[in-house]
Amino acid sequence: MGDRTHTPTGAAARALTADRPAAIRNVVLVGHSGSGKTTLVEALAQTTGAVNRAGRVEDGTTVSDHDDVEQRGHRSVSLTLVPVTWGGIKINLLDTPGYADFVGELRAGLRAADAALFVVSAAQEAEAVDGTTRAVWEECAAVGMPRAIVVTHLDTARTPFDAMTRVCAELFGGDDPDAVLPLYLPVHGPRSADGHAPLTGLTGLLTQRILDYSGGERREHPPAASEQDRLTEARDRLIEGIIAECEDETLMDRYLAGEPVDVKTLVDDLERALARGTFHPVLTAAPAAEGARQGLGTVELLDLITGGFPTPLERPLPAVSTLHGATLPALECDPDGPLAAEVVKTSPDPYVGRLSLVRVFSGTLRPDDTVHLFGHGLDDPAREARPFHEAEIRVGALSSPFGKQQRPLTACVAGDLACVARLDTAETGDTLSDPAHPLLLRPWATPDPLLPLAIEAHGKADEDKLSHALARLVAEDPTLRLEQNPDTRQVVLWCIGEAHRDVALDRLRTRHGVQVDAVPHRVALRETFAAPAGGLGRHVKQSGGHGQYAVCAIDVEPLPAGSGIEFVDRIVGGSVPRQYISSVEKGVRAQAARGVATGHPLVDVRVTLRDGKAHSVDSSDAAFQTAGALALREAAHAARIQLLEPVAEIGVLVPDDYVGPVMSDLSGRRGRVTGTEQTAPGRTLVRAEVPELEIGRYAVDLRSLTHGTGRFDRAYARHAPLPPHLADRLTSSPEADAKHA
């Protein structure tokens, strides 16, 4: 931001070990898919000298290449760490996916970072800032995380830089658009015959110097006289924005009175406001031209990161508790303090097995240390989906990733990140601590996966490996939820969206060698009697030797929803011996679990045993169980069976502009809106009850309906009668016939 000297080349640029938290910056890059995050990371790495002028590391790969980085349409779907150094400061750049489906990777990056760069593309116009990006900005604002904005693709821009800064101020500035202002203005070269004006440099608003990149290296010179008016107007607005955030309340009065403010004071105030999360500068950057070492704007961006973004010492650490949930005193980012580290990502490695990316919040982690690994507290409500586990394990080698390389580290101090080998039982989100003082870091929030994927093993060999593969898959990705549905007997992977689903299937096949077939997801329906009925179960067989004899008569009547199966004994005179009453009940309940008409469990009925017959020799427990089941089926033939469908309570949080379309869409899904409430300025929560048959793809449809700005949660409410025309369609379909055969 000011005039600084930079000599980042050679071995010093590759020294990726930090010895103190003050020499570390952890920065996460956030932005829409295609905004240029990965290209920006590579440009920063080239400017720091971490890669050569061709953008390659020693093995010929780029810094964004990694064994665990899968691609969909040449876009990363995985969190990637790229460490570089600048001016003696280690910068951990965390490149996150831009797809909304992989918000779990994005949240892991936010957890590991202390500041955020929001990357927006001038070539994407209205799509430059999607709903997910705006939601992440609001989350960062809520916790005071420092943020800056980088505009990319100005060389191919559909929207000029001035218009992009106005868009950023409107979307990110909230009630204070003057807190989002540019630090530099782009300089364009002569316009060509096709109307294109190449980007050649930047004008520093505080220093009033042209930073010229047209020759391949950064050069400085004064601005042209013709640019002075435009420069002065933008500079005055920037100075006023910086002073408005200054802690010295007299500075604004002195400035308005005409007292000059020196550049150093402005830079210092800017950096303090940025570190507090109250001012958000807008910069631009572009990759280096062919043969050039420095990308346009990358030096300025690196200066901002090292000078304005906070060190790990300046950011609050996650809350900690005992293994049983009791709150502990807040940790400090002290290399000599108690060890508290967290696994923010796990991925397979062909050479060392599972590789864990770890953020150390307190203490120092060293190779061969013994640590206490703990995941999912004893009182964690998510234990059913992700069981509690703990172990004392030995840490393997520490390394710093760089492309496909893993560069060895001797230690990882508080505030730094490292890859740890051979943490084979570790899952994403697990805590590593001192065995003498075990603790648990409060987990970060992850979205609830709401798109079901029912799968079956393709063959016998796959069936044998499927369970282990699914366990590994879910351990690596906390936004996947595995369900073994006892009602439908399906294995269901709950995903964030369709792209997330496709990647999960691909990982099962490529990482774990398991072929699976996606099958239609079945909703757990129920049956009940629509009216009273009676049934007679007669099980009489004599085929030589000991025979079978049992007869029972029952009455069945419907009960209110939620009553389950009620069995009543009305036998008088011993027509059914006492020892066989429970046998009849077992047979009735077993048949109810199997269903009596469509194969779905029978619920909410009272079954009354009123009469029967027994034989002194041939009656048995098994015979009366069979008779009880036959009697219930006989009663079902004499009555109308009502199908019940599960109904979910859902809450849909959307911008006010989409409330009408969302409510209309819910009505079309047989939903009943139960209320709305304002949760924040411009945001409304729509509450409704909707049949689960209608919301199997709602996670995808809502994203399309609200352009990625809406989200919802769901919870089971009850089972309710299924309309007859839908019941007839379900029971007459070939799939239903095959299911209930």
XYZ file of N, CA, C and O in Angstrom, residues 40 43-44 47 150-152 154-155 184-188 198-203 211-214 216-218 283-289 292-301:
176
model
N -5.880 -16.726 -9.260
C -5.300 -15.708 -8.388
C -4.270 -16.325 -7.447
O -3.188 -15.743 -7.237
N -1.184 -16.880 -9.354
C -0.497 -15.615 -9.630
C 0.256 -15.117 -8.399
O 1.386 -14.618 -8.504
N -0.343 -15.244 -7.228
C 0.339 -14.840 -6.001
C 1.567 -15.710 -5.746
O 2.617 -15.218 -5.312
N 4.339 -14.538 -8.032
C 4.924 -13.266 -7.609
C 5.853 -13.452 -6.411
O 6.889 -12.786 -6.305
N -11.365 -8.665 -4.169
C -10.475 -8.639 -5.326
C -11.317 -8.804 -6.583
O -12.058 -9.791 -6.718
N -11.228 -7.850 -7.480
C -11.937 -7.913 -8.756
C -11.000 -8.514 -9.792
O -9.876 -8.034 -9.980
N -11.446 -9.576 -10.449
C -10.639 -10.262 -11.461
C -11.256 -10.081 -12.846
O -12.366 -9.573 -12.984
N -10.625 -8.153 -15.272
C -10.836 -6.830 -15.854
C -10.301 -6.748 -17.284
O -10.729 -5.898 -18.067
N -9.365 -7.644 -17.627
C -8.835 -7.641 -18.988
C -9.865 -8.133 -19.995
O -9.761 -7.848 -21.185
N -6.927 1.160 -5.385
C -6.213 1.413 -6.639
C -7.240 1.521 -7.762
O -8.284 0.882 -7.724
N -6.919 2.309 -8.763
C -7.727 2.387 -9.968
C -6.953 1.737 -11.112
O -5.733 1.925 -11.222
N -7.610 0.973 -11.966
C -6.894 0.337 -13.071
C -6.467 1.347 -14.130
O -7.124 2.369 -14.343
N -5.352 1.030 -14.769
C -4.848 1.840 -15.878
C -4.904 0.981 -17.129
O -4.386 -0.151 -17.139
N -5.541 1.517 -18.170
C -5.681 0.783 -19.421
C -4.776 1.379 -20.488
O -4.545 2.595 -20.534
N -6.229 -2.915 -23.169
C -5.563 -3.829 -22.233
C -5.261 -3.161 -20.902
O -5.041 -1.945 -20.823
N -5.251 -3.963 -19.849
C -4.927 -3.494 -18.506
C -3.409 -3.459 -18.365
O -2.742 -4.484 -18.513
N -2.855 -2.301 -18.066
C -1.395 -2.159 -18.041
C -0.836 -1.792 -16.671
O 0.359 -1.908 -16.445
N -1.683 -1.332 -15.756
C -1.160 -0.936 -14.456
C -2.257 -0.486 -13.516
O -3.457 -0.635 -13.789
N -1.828 0.090 -12.403
C -2.735 0.567 -11.371
C -2.302 1.946 -10.917
O -1.115 2.290 -10.973
N -3.261 2.716 -10.427
C -2.964 4.006 -9.817
C -3.220 3.901 -8.324
O -4.349 3.620 -7.898
N 1.501 2.461 -10.935
C 2.251 1.207 -10.826
C 2.119 0.509 -12.175
O 1.096 -0.093 -12.486
N 3.158 0.620 -12.985
C 3.109 0.217 -14.386
C 3.654 -1.206 -14.540
O 4.809 -1.475 -14.214
N 2.802 -2.113 -15.038
C 3.203 -3.497 -15.268
C 3.382 -3.805 -16.757
O 3.574 -4.960 -17.128
N 3.305 -2.814 -17.603
C 3.294 -3.064 -19.043
C 4.596 -3.671 -19.540
O 4.608 -4.370 -20.560
N 6.393 -5.945 -17.978
C 6.650 -7.262 -17.396
C 7.137 -7.205 -15.970
O 7.124 -8.205 -15.265
N 7.620 -6.055 -15.523
C 8.039 -5.849 -14.145
C 7.367 -4.583 -13.622
O 7.111 -3.640 -14.371
N 7.129 -4.535 -12.345
C 6.427 -3.403 -11.734
C 7.338 -2.170 -11.709
O 8.442 -2.211 -11.179
N -9.563 -4.299 -4.461
C -8.361 -4.312 -5.291
C -8.667 -5.059 -6.577
O -9.744 -5.657 -6.728
N -7.732 -5.033 -7.482
C -7.846 -5.845 -8.680
C -6.532 -6.574 -8.896
O -5.470 -6.122 -8.445
N -6.596 -7.717 -9.545
C -5.393 -8.517 -9.797
C -5.598 -9.306 -11.072
O -6.728 -9.641 -11.455
N -4.485 -9.600 -11.727
C -4.505 -10.387 -12.953
C -3.224 -11.203 -13.011
O -2.193 -10.785 -12.481
N -3.264 -12.389 -13.638
C -2.048 -13.207 -13.730
C -0.991 -12.519 -14.575
O -1.284 -11.620 -15.372
N 0.251 -12.939 -14.380
C 1.370 -12.346 -15.109
C 1.270 -12.647 -16.595
O 0.815 -13.728 -17.006
N 1.667 -11.683 -17.397
C 1.763 -11.914 -18.830
C 2.886 -12.908 -19.107
O 3.743 -13.168 -18.259
N 6.573 -12.717 -17.798
C 6.688 -11.792 -16.669
C 6.660 -12.568 -15.361
O 6.103 -13.651 -15.274
N 7.284 -11.978 -14.337
C 7.331 -12.649 -13.038
C 6.172 -12.244 -12.144
O 5.657 -13.054 -11.381
N 5.755 -10.998 -12.251
C 4.727 -10.492 -11.351
C 3.424 -10.258 -12.090
O 3.401 -9.637 -13.150
N 2.324 -10.769 -11.499
C 1.009 -10.480 -12.032
C 0.567 -9.097 -11.606
O 0.954 -8.592 -10.551
N -0.266 -8.472 -12.419
C -0.733 -7.126 -12.119
C -1.537 -7.123 -10.823
O -2.460 -7.917 -10.657
N -1.151 -6.268 -9.912
C -1.864 -6.118 -8.653
C -1.493 -7.122 -7.591
O -1.956 -7.006 -6.446
N -0.671 -8.113 -7.906
C -0.356 -9.142 -6.914
C 0.564 -8.613 -5.818
O 0.425 -9.006 -4.652
N 1.482 -7.718 -6.163
C 2.350 -7.132 -5.135
C 1.504 -6.339 -4.142
O 1.676 -6.447 -2.919
N 0.575 -5.552 -4.666
C -0.287 -4.749 -3.804
C -1.161 -5.632 -2.916
O -1.384 -5.314 -1.730
N -1.652 -6.718 -3.466
C -2.486 -7.623 -2.680
C -1.673 -8.313 -1.589
O -2.131 -8.443 -0.444
